[in-house]
């Protein structure tokens, strides 16, 4: 157990070295600020490295495209829950941030004329839904890998300080509610440190590990969400979790949508390309929530494949071995390693798998964390920013379009970086640290060491994951979600008494795992409580009880539910705020029924 608390001072502390954290840190280090980036793992092992398919930007390198189409697709893909000012900002900035990466040396695939190669992706269309368009800028099926390494190298050159294998524990807020830094544990020594900063940026990625079957890395435990929740800040739209249609059956590992972008198709047990029936225009490239639902429908109606009729097939062999090895080499390896299938010869079994969190810590388009005061006013939390998957700005609404996340990291990472530089220029002095700066974190650690309950972190974590999978999975019912609310509340009590096994030889990694459960439970409870309260189907939140009807097409009830959810940890309560329908310069995309 740590006894020593040392203090260090920086201009900016960034928690997270994924794409969003490193895009922001680059902006700051280049401006000469003293910036510390903390990461639980080596920066290039952050989950961004696993992104396969691409970065969305309307470069128009293959066919005519422009940001207006991208804007429309994003709002429609998000089932009209996105804030349209943020969406406009992102889609307009997209080409700029992709060219920035190109100039940094990112090894994009190329067309014969030297321009960046772009592939089609789910929900990407030209002329407002008329036909599919190639918008995903790709480096084979290793786009995130190429991007993260590029950003890391640039940060090293710009002299960003990395604190590798450091786990941020809690935000430090002063009496005025301003954020003045974080506490963190150095994993090697177990020492707790106070990192004081004029601004703190959370870039901790998603919380996909609150579910049992997920495409996410094991480190994606929602630490930033937990830190925000414990500091009294709300979490927004947490009921919306994206299921990726093509997780390897039985393993959950992702097969990029780039497969279907390159021409792969989904088949049922009759060998039928069923997406043609559900989405005549976009077929297999309809948005993810829609495709996942269609797959489930096929399985429910008895056309699933395999002995248990519990999956469908993704067929790639008609693309030819040459295209597969050039454009989808990692998918080939995944097929071999996780399904024992040679995808150049036979189809691979797939099921929808948890993939991406649309909700998160609410921010404005500068990345500043906001809390709601009333229905129209957002109040900024001084000194605190959030970007990337842990944040909710909200561009993805109720369902994210493929490739818009990597884009979100770049656009808002850069924007937050620029805004922080301004903030730091205006605020020359650090604010004082409160006396009790480290108390909360030290108490959390002391609790682990003193508990004699026999309640262990991994048992509780596994129960959280199983409950979330069962009660807030791809297909939800009101009854099951209501039961989930009760179960997660019980699990929250168990979390409070977690202790360490065999205290005489505890490693710090065991402490880290136990501390992560404090974060898992916040993300899980935010999700299940927000989900059970939303009495409609919208985007990724599909509830059997709220099915398609004449009054509520697709089960969506705009009159009552066209609003953002805010979950408050302190009293496990909810409040709501309006969706920003007004873009920055163009006309809004008015509410419409979503068909493809
Ligand atoms: C398999 C897969 C494929 C994907 N493919 C695509 C794609 O093709 N296109 C697309 O747009 N999106 C894709 N996505 C989504 C996208 O990759 C992620 O949303 C995005 O990379 C998240 O980036 P991030 O910077 O927010 O966080 P991450 O990359 O997850 O990084 C989080 C960072 O926070 C650090 N961290 C977390 N907690 C702490 C703590 N307590 N203390 C210190 N450090 C901490 C971690 O160490 C890590 O450095 C994919 C996602 C997955 C899982």
Coordinates of C-alpha atoms and ligand atoms in Angstrom, one line a residue:
X1 CA 0.0 0.0 0.0
X2 CA 1.4 3.4 -1.0
X3 CA 2.3 5.7 1.8
X4 CA 4.1 8.4 -0.1
X5 CA 2.4 11.0 -2.2
X6 CA 4.7 13.1 -4.3
X7 CA 3.6 16.2 -6.3
X8 CA 4.5 17.2 -9.8
X9 CA 3.4 20.1 -11.9
X10 CA 2.6 20.4 -15.6
X11 CA 0.9 22.8 -17.9
X12 CA -1.4 20.0 -19.1
X13 CA -2.0 16.4 -18.0
X14 CA -3.5 14.1 -20.5
X15 CA -4.9 10.7 -19.4
X16 CA -4.7 8.4 -22.3
X17 CA -2.3 7.8 -25.1
X18 CA -4.7 6.6 -27.8
X19 CA -5.4 8.4 -31.0
X20 CA -7.3 11.2 -29.3
X21 CA -4.9 11.8 -26.4
X22 CA -1.9 11.8 -28.7
X23 CA -3.5 14.1 -31.3
X24 CA -4.2 16.6 -28.5
X25 CA -0.8 16.2 -26.9
X26 CA 0.9 16.8 -30.3
X27 CA -0.9 20.2 -30.6
X28 CA 0.2 21.1 -27.1
X29 CA 3.8 19.9 -27.3
X30 CA 4.3 21.7 -30.6
X31 CA 3.0 24.9 -28.9
X32 CA 5.8 24.5 -26.3
X33 CA 3.6 23.5 -23.4
X34 CA 4.9 21.1 -20.7
X35 CA 2.5 18.2 -21.3
X36 CA 2.4 14.8 -19.5
X37 CA 0.6 11.9 -21.1
X38 CA -0.3 9.0 -18.8
X39 CA -1.1 5.6 -20.1
X40 CA -1.8 2.2 -18.5
X41 CA 0.0 0.6 -21.4
X42 CA 2.7 1.6 -23.9
X43 CA 1.1 4.3 -26.1
X44 CA 1.1 2.2 -29.3
X45 CA -0.8 -0.6 -27.5
X46 CA -3.8 1.6 -26.9
X47 CA -7.0 0.3 -28.5
X48 CA -6.8 2.7 -31.4
X49 CA -4.1 0.4 -32.7
X50 CA -6.8 -2.2 -33.4
X51 CA -8.9 0.0 -35.7
X52 CA -9.0 -1.7 -39.0
X53 CA -11.3 -0.1 -41.6
X54 CA -10.5 3.5 -42.0
X55 CA -10.9 7.2 -41.3
X56 CA -14.0 8.9 -42.8
X57 CA -13.3 12.1 -44.9
X58 CA -15.0 13.3 -48.0
X59 CA -11.8 13.6 -50.1
X60 CA -13.7 12.4 -53.2
X61 CA -10.7 10.5 -54.5
X62 CA -12.7 7.7 -56.0
X63 CA -16.1 9.3 -56.8
X64 CA -17.7 12.7 -56.2
X65 CA -18.2 13.3 -52.5
X66 CA -18.4 16.4 -50.2
X67 CA -18.8 17.2 -46.5
X68 CA -22.5 18.0 -46.9
X69 CA -23.1 14.3 -47.8
X70 CA -20.9 13.2 -44.9
X71 CA -22.9 15.5 -42.6
X72 CA -26.2 14.1 -43.8
X73 CA -25.1 10.5 -43.4
X74 CA -23.7 11.1 -39.9
X75 CA -27.0 12.7 -38.7
X76 CA -29.1 10.0 -40.3
X77 CA -26.8 7.2 -39.1
X78 CA -27.1 8.6 -35.6
X79 CA -30.9 8.4 -35.8
X80 CA -31.1 12.2 -35.3
X81 CA -29.7 12.2 -31.8
X82 CA -26.4 13.8 -32.9
X83 CA -25.8 17.5 -32.2
X84 CA -25.7 19.0 -35.7
X85 CA -23.3 21.8 -34.9
X86 CA -20.7 19.3 -33.8
X87 CA -21.4 17.1 -36.8
X88 CA -20.9 20.0 -39.2
X89 CA -17.7 20.9 -37.5
X90 CA -16.4 17.3 -37.7
X91 CA -17.3 16.7 -41.3
X92 CA -15.9 20.0 -42.5
X93 CA -12.6 19.5 -40.7
X94 CA -12.3 15.9 -41.9
X95 CA -10.2 16.4 -45.1
X96 CA -7.9 18.8 -43.2
X97 CA -7.0 16.3 -40.4
X98 CA -6.5 13.5 -42.9
X99 CA -4.1 15.6 -44.9
X100 CA -2.4 16.6 -41.7
X101 CA -1.8 12.9 -41.1
X102 CA -0.6 12.3 -44.6
X103 CA 1.9 15.1 -44.1
X104 CA 3.1 13.5 -40.9
X105 CA 4.0 10.5 -43.0
X106 CA 1.0 8.1 -42.3
X107 CA 1.4 5.2 -44.8
X108 CA -2.1 5.3 -46.4
X109 CA -2.9 2.9 -49.2
X110 CA -2.6 4.8 -52.6
X111 CA -4.5 4.9 -55.9
X112 CA -2.5 4.6 -59.1
X113 CA -2.5 8.5 -59.3
X114 CA -0.9 8.8 -55.9
X115 CA -4.0 10.0 -54.0
X116 CA -5.2 8.3 -50.8
X117 CA -7.2 5.1 -51.4
X118 CA -10.8 5.2 -50.1
X119 CA -13.2 2.3 -49.6
X120 CA -17.0 2.2 -49.2
X121 CA -18.3 1.7 -45.6
X122 CA -21.6 1.2 -43.9
X123 CA -24.0 4.2 -44.3
X124 CA -21.6 6.3 -46.4
X125 CA -23.5 7.7 -49.4
X126 CA -23.4 10.3 -52.1
X127 CA -26.2 12.7 -52.8
X128 CA -28.1 12.2 -49.6
X129 CA -28.6 8.5 -49.5
X130 CA -28.7 7.9 -53.3
X131 CA -25.8 5.5 -53.7
X132 CA -22.8 4.1 -51.7
X133 CA -19.6 6.2 -51.9
X134 CA -16.0 5.5 -51.0
X135 CA -15.1 7.7 -48.0
X136 CA -13.0 5.5 -45.7
X137 CA -9.3 6.5 -46.0
X138 CA -7.4 3.2 -45.3
X139 CA -4.1 1.7 -44.7
X140 CA -5.0 -1.9 -45.6
X141 CA -7.0 -3.2 -42.6
X142 CA -4.5 -1.7 -40.2
X143 CA -5.5 1.9 -40.3
X144 CA -5.5 2.5 -36.5
X145 CA -2.1 0.9 -36.3
X146 CA -0.6 3.2 -38.9
X147 CA -2.3 6.2 -37.4
X148 CA -1.2 5.5 -33.8
X149 CA 2.4 4.9 -34.7
X150 CA 2.5 8.1 -36.8
X151 CA 1.1 10.1 -33.9
X152 CA 3.5 8.5 -31.4
X153 CA 6.5 9.3 -33.6
X154 CA 5.4 12.9 -34.0
X155 CA 4.9 13.2 -30.3
X156 CA 8.4 11.9 -29.6
X157 CA 9.8 14.4 -32.0
X158 CA 7.8 17.2 -30.3
X159 CA 9.1 16.1 -26.9
X160 CA 5.8 15.1 -25.2
X161 CA 6.5 13.4 -21.8
X162 CA 5.0 10.0 -21.6
X163 CA 4.3 8.3 -18.3
X164 CA 3.9 4.7 -19.3
X165 CA 2.2 2.2 -17.0
X166 CA 0.8 4.9 -14.9
X167 CA -2.9 4.7 -14.0
X168 CA -4.8 7.8 -13.3
X169 CA -7.1 7.3 -10.3
X170 CA -9.2 10.4 -9.6
X171 CA -9.8 14.0 -10.7
X172 CA -8.8 16.7 -8.3
X173 CA -11.5 19.4 -8.0
X174 CA -11.0 22.5 -5.9
X175 CA -13.7 24.3 -3.8
X176 CA -14.9 26.2 -6.9
X177 CA -15.4 22.9 -8.7
X178 CA -12.5 23.6 -11.1
X179 CA -10.3 20.7 -12.1
X180 CA -6.6 21.2 -11.0
X181 CA -5.1 17.9 -11.8
X182 CA -5.3 14.1 -11.2
X183 CA -4.0 11.5 -8.8
X184 CA -2.2 8.6 -10.4
X185 CA -0.5 5.3 -9.4
X186 CA 2.8 4.4 -10.8
X187 CA 2.3 0.7 -11.5
X188 CA 5.9 -0.4 -10.9
X189 CA 6.2 1.0 -7.4
X190 CA 2.6 1.4 -6.4
X191 CA 3.3 5.0 -5.4
X192 CA 0.5 7.5 -5.6
X193 CA 1.3 10.9 -7.2
X194 CA -0.5 14.1 -7.5
X195 CA -0.1 15.6 -11.0
X196 CA -1.1 19.2 -10.8
X197 CA -2.1 20.9 -14.0
X198 CA -3.8 24.0 -15.4
X199 CA -5.8 21.8 -17.6
X200 CA -6.6 18.1 -17.5
X201 CA -7.7 16.1 -20.6
X202 CA -9.4 12.8 -20.3
X203 CA -8.8 10.5 -23.3
X204 CA -9.2 7.1 -21.7
X205 CA -11.2 5.4 -24.5
X206 CA -14.3 3.3 -24.3
X207 CA -15.7 1.1 -21.6
X208 CA -16.5 -1.9 -23.8
X209 CA -15.3 -4.3 -21.1
X210 CA -18.5 -3.8 -19.2
X211 CA -19.8 -6.5 -21.5
X212 CA -18.8 -10.1 -21.7
X213 CA -18.5 -10.3 -25.5
X214 CA -16.7 -7.3 -26.9
X215 CA -14.3 -6.4 -29.6
X216 CA -12.5 -4.1 -27.1
X217 CA -9.1 -4.5 -25.5
X218 CA -9.0 -5.6 -21.9
X219 CA -7.8 -2.2 -20.7
X220 CA -11.0 -0.5 -22.0
X221 CA -12.6 -0.3 -18.5
X222 CA -14.0 3.2 -18.7
X223 CA -11.6 4.8 -16.3
X224 CA -12.3 8.3 -17.5
X225 CA -16.0 7.8 -17.1
X226 CA -15.5 6.5 -13.5
X227 CA -13.2 9.5 -12.7
X228 CA -15.8 11.9 -14.0
X229 CA -18.7 10.2 -12.2
X230 CA -16.9 10.1 -8.9
X231 CA -16.1 13.8 -9.3
X232 CA -19.8 14.6 -9.6
X233 CA -20.0 15.0 -13.3
X234 CA -22.8 13.5 -15.5
X235 CA -22.4 10.9 -18.2
X236 CA -24.4 11.4 -21.4
X237 CA -26.3 9.0 -23.6
X238 CA -24.8 5.9 -22.1
X239 CA -27.7 3.7 -23.2
X240 CA -26.3 3.7 -26.8
X241 CA -23.8 1.0 -27.4
X242 CA -22.9 -0.1 -30.9
X243 CA -22.9 -3.7 -31.9
X244 CA -20.6 -4.5 -34.8
X245 CA -22.4 -7.0 -37.1
X246 CA -19.3 -9.0 -37.8
X247 CA -17.6 -10.3 -34.7
X248 CA -16.1 -13.8 -35.1
X249 CA -18.7 -16.3 -33.8
X250 CA -17.5 -17.6 -30.4
X251 CA -14.5 -15.3 -30.1
X252 CA -15.9 -11.8 -30.5
X253 CA -12.9 -10.6 -32.4
X254 CA -13.7 -7.9 -35.0
X255 CA -13.8 -8.4 -38.7
X256 CA -13.8 -4.9 -40.1
X257 CA -16.7 -3.5 -42.0
X258 CA -14.0 -2.9 -44.7
X259 CA -14.6 -6.6 -45.6
X260 CA -18.1 -5.6 -46.8
X261 CA -16.6 -2.4 -48.1
X262 CA -14.4 -4.5 -50.4
X263 CA -17.4 -6.6 -51.4
X264 CA -17.9 -9.3 -48.8
X265 CA -21.6 -10.3 -48.3
X266 CA -23.7 -11.8 -45.5
X267 CA -25.5 -15.1 -46.1
X268 CA -28.1 -17.0 -44.1
X269 CA -28.5 -20.8 -43.9
X270 CA -30.3 -20.9 -47.3
X271 CA -27.3 -19.3 -48.8
X272 CA -29.4 -16.2 -49.4
X273 CA -27.9 -12.6 -49.4
X274 CA -30.6 -11.5 -47.0
X275 CA -29.5 -7.8 -46.7
X276 CA -30.9 -7.3 -50.2
X277 CA -34.3 -7.7 -48.8
X278 CA -33.9 -5.4 -45.8
X279 CA -31.9 -2.5 -47.4
X280 CA -32.3 -2.6 -51.2
X281 CA -30.0 0.4 -51.8
X282 CA -27.2 -0.1 -49.3
X283 CA -27.6 -3.9 -48.9
X284 CA -24.7 -5.2 -46.7
X285 CA -23.4 -1.7 -46.2
X286 CA -26.4 -0.3 -44.3
X287 CA -25.4 1.1 -40.9
X288 CA -24.3 -1.2 -38.1
X289 CA -27.4 -1.2 -35.9
X290 CA -29.6 -1.9 -38.9
X291 CA -27.4 -4.8 -40.2
X292 CA -27.1 -6.3 -36.7
X293 CA -30.9 -6.3 -36.3
X294 CA -31.4 -7.9 -39.7
X295 CA -29.0 -10.7 -38.7
X296 CA -30.9 -11.3 -35.5
X297 CA -34.1 -11.4 -37.5
X298 CA -32.7 -14.1 -39.7
X299 CA -31.5 -16.1 -36.7
X300 CA -34.9 -15.7 -34.9
X301 CA -36.8 -16.9 -38.0
X302 CA -34.7 -20.1 -38.1
X303 CA -32.3 -19.1 -40.9
X304 CA -29.2 -19.0 -38.7
X305 CA -26.3 -21.3 -39.6
X306 CA -24.5 -24.0 -37.8
X307 CA -25.8 -26.8 -35.5
X308 CA -27.4 -24.2 -33.2
X309 CA -28.6 -21.9 -36.0
X310 CA -27.1 -19.1 -34.0
X311 CA -25.0 -17.1 -36.5
X312 CA -24.8 -16.1 -40.1
X313 CA -21.9 -16.3 -42.6
X314 CA -19.6 -13.6 -44.0
X315 CA -18.5 -14.7 -47.5
X316 CA -15.2 -13.2 -48.9
X317 CA -13.8 -15.9 -51.2
X318 CA -15.3 -14.3 -54.3
X319 CA -13.0 -11.2 -53.8
X320 CA -10.1 -13.4 -54.8
X321 CA -7.0 -14.2 -52.7
X322 CA -5.0 -11.3 -54.2
X323 CA -7.4 -8.6 -53.1
X324 CA -7.8 -10.3 -49.7
X325 CA -4.1 -10.4 -49.1
X326 CA -3.6 -6.8 -50.3
X327 CA -6.6 -5.1 -48.6
X328 CA -7.5 -7.4 -45.7
X329 CA -4.4 -9.2 -44.6
X330 CA -5.3 -9.0 -40.9
X331 CA -8.8 -10.4 -41.6
X332 CA -7.1 -13.4 -43.2
X333 CA -5.0 -13.9 -40.1
X334 CA -8.0 -13.5 -37.8
X335 CA -10.0 -16.0 -39.8
X336 CA -7.2 -18.5 -39.5
X337 CA -6.4 -17.9 -35.8
X338 CA -9.9 -17.4 -34.3
X339 CA -12.2 -19.5 -36.6
X340 CA -9.9 -21.9 -38.2
X341 CA -11.2 -20.7 -41.6
X342 CA -9.3 -19.9 -44.7
X343 CA -11.4 -16.9 -45.9
X344 CA -10.0 -17.1 -49.4
X345 CA -11.9 -20.4 -49.7
X346 CA -14.8 -20.5 -47.3
X347 CA -17.2 -18.2 -45.4
X348 CA -16.6 -17.3 -41.8
X349 CA -19.3 -17.5 -39.0
X350 CA -20.2 -14.1 -37.5
X351 CA -22.5 -12.6 -34.9
X352 CA -23.1 -9.0 -33.7
X353 CA -20.6 -8.1 -30.9
X354 CA -20.3 -5.1 -28.6
X355 CA -18.0 -2.6 -30.2
X356 CA -18.4 1.1 -29.4
X357 CA -19.8 3.5 -26.8
X358 CA -21.7 6.4 -28.3
X359 CA -22.2 8.1 -25.0
X360 CA -19.6 9.5 -22.6
X361 CA -18.5 12.6 -20.7
X362 CA -20.4 15.5 -22.2
X363 CA -18.3 18.2 -24.0
X364 CA -18.7 21.1 -26.4
X365 CA -16.9 21.3 -29.7
X366 CA -13.7 22.6 -28.0
X367 CA -13.5 19.4 -25.9
X368 CA -14.4 21.3 -22.7
X369 CA -16.4 19.2 -20.3
X370 CA -19.9 20.7 -19.7
X371 CA -22.6 20.1 -17.1
X372 CA -26.1 21.0 -17.7
X373 CA -27.6 24.0 -15.9
X374 CA -30.9 24.2 -17.7
X375 CA -32.2 22.9 -21.0
X376 CA -30.2 25.4 -23.1
X377 CA -27.2 26.4 -21.1
X378 CA -24.2 24.2 -20.8
X379 CA -21.8 25.1 -18.0
X380 CA -18.1 24.5 -18.6
X381 CA -16.1 22.8 -16.0
X382 CA -12.9 24.9 -15.8
X383 CA -9.7 23.1 -16.4
X384 CA -11.3 19.9 -17.7
X385 CA -11.5 18.5 -21.2
X386 CA -12.4 15.2 -22.7
X387 CA -11.9 13.7 -26.2
X388 CA -12.2 10.4 -28.0
X389 CA -14.4 7.5 -27.2
X390 CA -14.8 8.5 -23.5
X391 CA -16.4 11.8 -24.5
X392 CA -19.8 12.6 -26.0
X393 CA -19.8 15.8 -28.0
X394 CA -22.2 14.4 -29.5
X395 CA -21.4 13.5 -33.2
X396 CA -22.4 9.9 -33.1
X397 CA -25.9 10.3 -31.7
X398 CA -27.7 6.9 -31.2
X399 CA -25.4 5.0 -33.6
X400 CA -21.9 5.8 -34.9
X401 CA -21.1 5.5 -38.6
X402 CA -18.0 3.3 -39.3
X403 CA -14.8 5.4 -39.6
X404 CA -16.3 8.4 -37.8
X405 CA -14.5 7.5 -34.5
X406 CA -11.0 7.7 -35.8
X407 CA -12.1 11.0 -37.4
X408 CA -13.6 12.2 -34.1
X409 CA -10.3 11.5 -32.3
X410 CA -8.4 13.6 -34.9
X411 CA -10.8 16.5 -35.2
X412 CA -11.7 16.9 -31.5
X413 CA -8.2 16.0 -30.3
X414 CA -6.8 18.8 -32.4
X415 CA -9.6 21.2 -31.5
X416 CA -9.2 20.5 -27.8
X417 CA -5.4 20.9 -28.1
X418 CA -5.9 24.3 -29.7
X419 CA -8.4 25.5 -27.1
X420 CA -6.1 24.4 -24.3
X421 CA -3.2 26.4 -25.7
X422 CA -5.5 29.5 -25.6
X423 CA -6.6 28.6 -22.1
X424 CA -3.0 28.2 -20.9
X425 CA -2.0 31.5 -22.5
X426 CA -4.7 33.3 -20.6
X427 CA -4.1 31.5 -17.3
X428 CA -0.5 32.0 -16.4
X429 CA -0.7 30.6 -12.9
X430 CA -1.7 27.2 -11.6
X431 CA -4.6 27.2 -9.2
X432 CA -3.8 25.9 -5.7
X433 CA -4.3 22.3 -4.9
X434 CA -6.9 21.5 -2.2
X435 CA -5.6 20.0 1.0
X436 CA -7.5 16.8 0.5
X437 CA -6.2 16.4 -3.1
X438 CA -5.3 12.7 -2.7
X439 CA -7.7 11.6 0.0
X440 CA -10.3 9.9 -2.2
X441 CA -7.7 7.8 -4.0
X442 CA -5.9 6.9 -0.8
X443 CA -9.1 5.9 0.7
X444 CA -9.9 3.7 -2.3
X445 CA -6.6 1.9 -1.9
X446 CA -6.9 1.6 1.8
X447 CA -10.3 0.0 1.4
X448 CA -8.8 -2.7 -0.9
X449 CA -6.1 -3.5 1.7
X450 CA -8.4 -3.6 4.7
X451 CA -11.3 -5.5 3.2
X452 CA -11.8 -9.0 4.6
X453 CA -15.0 -9.7 2.7
X454 CA -13.5 -12.3 0.4
X455 CA -15.1 -10.4 -2.5
X456 CA -12.5 -10.4 -5.3
X457 CA -12.2 -8.0 -8.2
X458 CA -12.4 -10.5 -11.1
X459 CA -15.4 -12.3 -9.7
X460 CA -17.4 -9.0 -9.4
X461 CA -16.1 -7.8 -12.8
X462 CA -17.2 -11.0 -14.4
X463 CA -20.6 -10.8 -12.8
X464 CA -21.0 -7.2 -14.1
X465 CA -20.1 -8.3 -17.6
X466 CA -22.4 -11.2 -17.6
X467 CA -25.3 -9.1 -16.3
X468 CA -24.7 -6.4 -18.8
X469 CA -24.5 -8.9 -21.7
X470 CA -27.8 -10.4 -20.6
X471 CA -29.8 -7.3 -19.7
X472 CA -28.4 -4.6 -22.0
X473 CA -27.2 -6.7 -25.0
X474 CA -27.9 -6.3 -28.7
X475 CA -31.6 -6.9 -28.2
X476 CA -33.3 -5.5 -25.2
X477 CA -36.7 -5.9 -23.5
X478 CA -38.1 -3.6 -20.9
X479 CA -38.5 -6.4 -18.4
X480 CA -34.9 -7.6 -18.8
X481 CA -33.5 -4.0 -18.5
X482 CA -35.5 -3.4 -15.4
X483 CA -34.1 -6.6 -13.9
X484 CA -30.6 -5.5 -14.9
X485 CA -31.1 -2.2 -13.0
X486 CA -31.7 -4.2 -9.8
X487 CA -28.8 -6.6 -10.5
X488 CA -26.3 -3.8 -11.2
X489 CA -27.4 -1.9 -8.1
X490 CA -26.6 -5.1 -6.1
X491 CA -23.3 -5.4 -7.8
X492 CA -22.5 -1.9 -6.9
X493 CA -22.7 -2.9 -3.2
X494 CA -20.4 -5.8 -3.8
X495 CA -17.9 -3.5 -5.5
X496 CA -17.6 -1.5 -2.2
X497 CA -16.3 -4.5 -0.4
X498 CA -13.8 -5.8 -2.9
X499 CA -10.5 -6.8 -1.3
X500 CA -7.2 -8.3 -2.4
X501 CA -6.5 -12.0 -2.4
X502 CA -3.5 -13.3 -0.4
X503 CA -2.4 -9.9 0.8
X504 CA 1.2 -11.0 1.7
X505 CA 2.1 -11.2 -2.0
X506 CA -0.1 -8.8 -3.9
X507 CA 1.2 -7.3 -7.1
X508 CA 0.3 -3.8 -8.1
X509 CA -1.4 -5.2 -11.2
X510 CA -4.0 -6.8 -8.8
X511 CA -4.6 -3.4 -7.3
X512 CA -5.0 -1.9 -10.7
X513 CA -7.6 -4.6 -11.6
X514 CA -9.5 -3.9 -8.5
X515 CA -9.4 -0.1 -9.0
X516 CA -10.7 -0.7 -12.5
X517 CA -13.8 -2.3 -11.2
X518 CA -14.7 1.0 -9.5
X519 CA -14.8 2.4 -13.0
X520 CA -16.6 -0.5 -14.7
X521 CA -19.5 -0.2 -12.2
X522 CA -20.0 3.5 -13.0
X523 CA -20.1 2.8 -16.7
X524 CA -22.4 -0.2 -16.3
X525 CA -24.9 1.5 -14.0
X526 CA -25.0 4.6 -16.3
X527 CA -25.7 2.3 -19.2
X528 CA -28.4 0.1 -17.7
X529 CA -30.2 2.9 -15.8
X530 CA -30.3 5.2 -18.9
X531 CA -31.4 2.3 -21.1
X532 CA -34.2 1.1 -18.9
X533 CA -35.6 4.7 -18.7
X534 CA -35.6 5.3 -22.5
X535 CA -39.0 4.0 -23.6
X536 CA -38.4 3.9 -27.3
X537 CA -36.1 2.3 -29.9
X538 CA -33.6 4.5 -31.5
X539 CA -30.3 3.7 -33.3
X540 CA -28.4 1.1 -31.3
X541 CA -30.9 1.1 -28.5
X542 CA -33.4 -1.4 -29.8
X543 CA -36.1 -2.7 -27.5
X544 CA -38.5 -5.4 -28.4
X545 CA -41.3 -3.7 -26.5
X546 CA -41.0 -0.6 -28.7
X547 CA -41.4 -2.1 -32.1
X548 CA -42.2 -0.5 -35.5
X549 CA -45.8 0.9 -35.6
X550 CA -47.8 3.4 -37.6
X551 CA -47.5 5.9 -34.7
X552 CA -43.8 5.2 -34.0
X553 CA -42.0 4.1 -37.2
X554 CA -39.0 1.9 -36.2
X555 CA -40.2 2.2 -32.6
X556 CA -38.8 5.8 -32.4
X557 CA -40.8 8.3 -30.3
X558 CA -39.6 11.7 -31.2
X559 CA -42.2 13.5 -29.2
X560 CA -41.1 12.2 -25.9
X561 CA -37.6 10.9 -26.5
X562 CA -35.8 13.2 -28.9
X563 CA -33.4 14.2 -26.2
X564 CA -30.0 13.4 -24.6
X565 CA -29.8 11.5 -21.4
X566 CA -27.6 12.6 -18.5
X567 CA -26.9 10.1 -15.7
X568 CA -25.7 11.3 -12.3
X569 CA -23.8 8.9 -10.2
X570 CA -24.2 10.5 -6.8
X571 CA -27.9 9.7 -6.5
X572 CA -28.2 7.3 -9.5
X573 CA -30.6 9.8 -11.2
X574 CA -31.3 10.9 -14.7
X575 CA -32.0 14.3 -16.3
X576 CA -32.3 15.2 -20.0
X577 CA -31.2 17.9 -22.4
X578 CA -32.2 18.9 -25.9
X579 CA -30.5 17.8 -29.0
X580 CA -28.8 20.6 -30.9
X581 CA -30.6 20.6 -34.2
X582 CA -29.0 23.7 -35.5
X583 CA -25.8 23.2 -37.4
X584 CA -23.2 26.0 -37.6
X585 CA -23.8 27.4 -41.1
X586 CA -26.1 25.1 -43.1
X587 CA -29.8 24.1 -42.8
X588 CA -30.5 21.3 -40.3
X589 CA -31.3 17.8 -41.4
X590 CA -34.9 17.6 -40.2
X591 CA -36.2 14.6 -38.4
X592 CA -37.2 11.8 -40.7
X593 CA -37.9 8.0 -40.5
X594 CA -34.7 6.1 -41.1
X595 CA -34.9 3.7 -44.0
X596 CA -32.1 2.4 -46.3
Ligands
LIG1 C1 -11.3 -3.7 -33.0 C2 -11.7 -2.3 -33.2 C3 -11.7 -1.8 -34.5 C4 -12.1 -0.4 -34.8 N1 -12.0 0.1 -36.1 C5 -12.3 1.4 -36.3 C6 -12.2 1.9 -37.6 O1 -11.8 1.3 -38.5 N2 -12.5 3.2 -37.8 C7 -13.0 4.0 -36.7 O2 -13.3 5.2 -37.0 N3 -13.1 3.5 -35.5 C8 -12.8 2.2 -35.2 N4 -12.9 1.7 -34.0 C9 -13.2 2.6 -32.9 C10 -12.0 3.4 -32.5 O3 -10.8 2.7 -32.8 C11 -11.9 3.8 -31.1 O4 -13.2 4.4 -30.7 C12 -10.8 4.8 -30.8 O5 -9.6 4.3 -31.3 C13 -10.7 5.2 -29.4 O6 -9.6 6.0 -29.2 P1 -9.3 6.8 -27.9 O7 -8.1 7.7 -28.1 O8 -10.5 7.4 -27.4 O9 -8.9 5.7 -26.8 P2 -8.0 4.4 -26.9 O10 -7.2 4.2 -28.1 O11 -8.8 3.3 -26.4 O12 -6.9 4.8 -25.8 C14 -7.2 4.9 -24.4 C15 -5.9 5.3 -23.7 O13 -6.3 5.6 -22.4 C16 -5.3 5.0 -21.5 N5 -6.0 4.9 -20.2 C17 -7.2 4.4 -19.9 N6 -7.5 4.5 -18.6 C18 -6.4 5.0 -18.1 C19 -6.0 5.4 -16.7 N7 -6.9 5.2 -15.7 N8 -4.8 5.9 -16.5 C20 -3.9 6.1 -17.5 N9 -4.2 5.8 -18.8 C21 -5.4 5.3 -19.1 C22 -5.0 3.7 -22.2 O14 -3.7 3.2 -21.7 C23 -4.9 4.2 -23.6 O15 -3.6 4.8 -23.8 C24 -12.5 0.4 -33.7 C25 -12.5 -0.1 -32.4 C26 -12.1 -1.4 -32.2 C27 -12.2 -2.0 -30.8

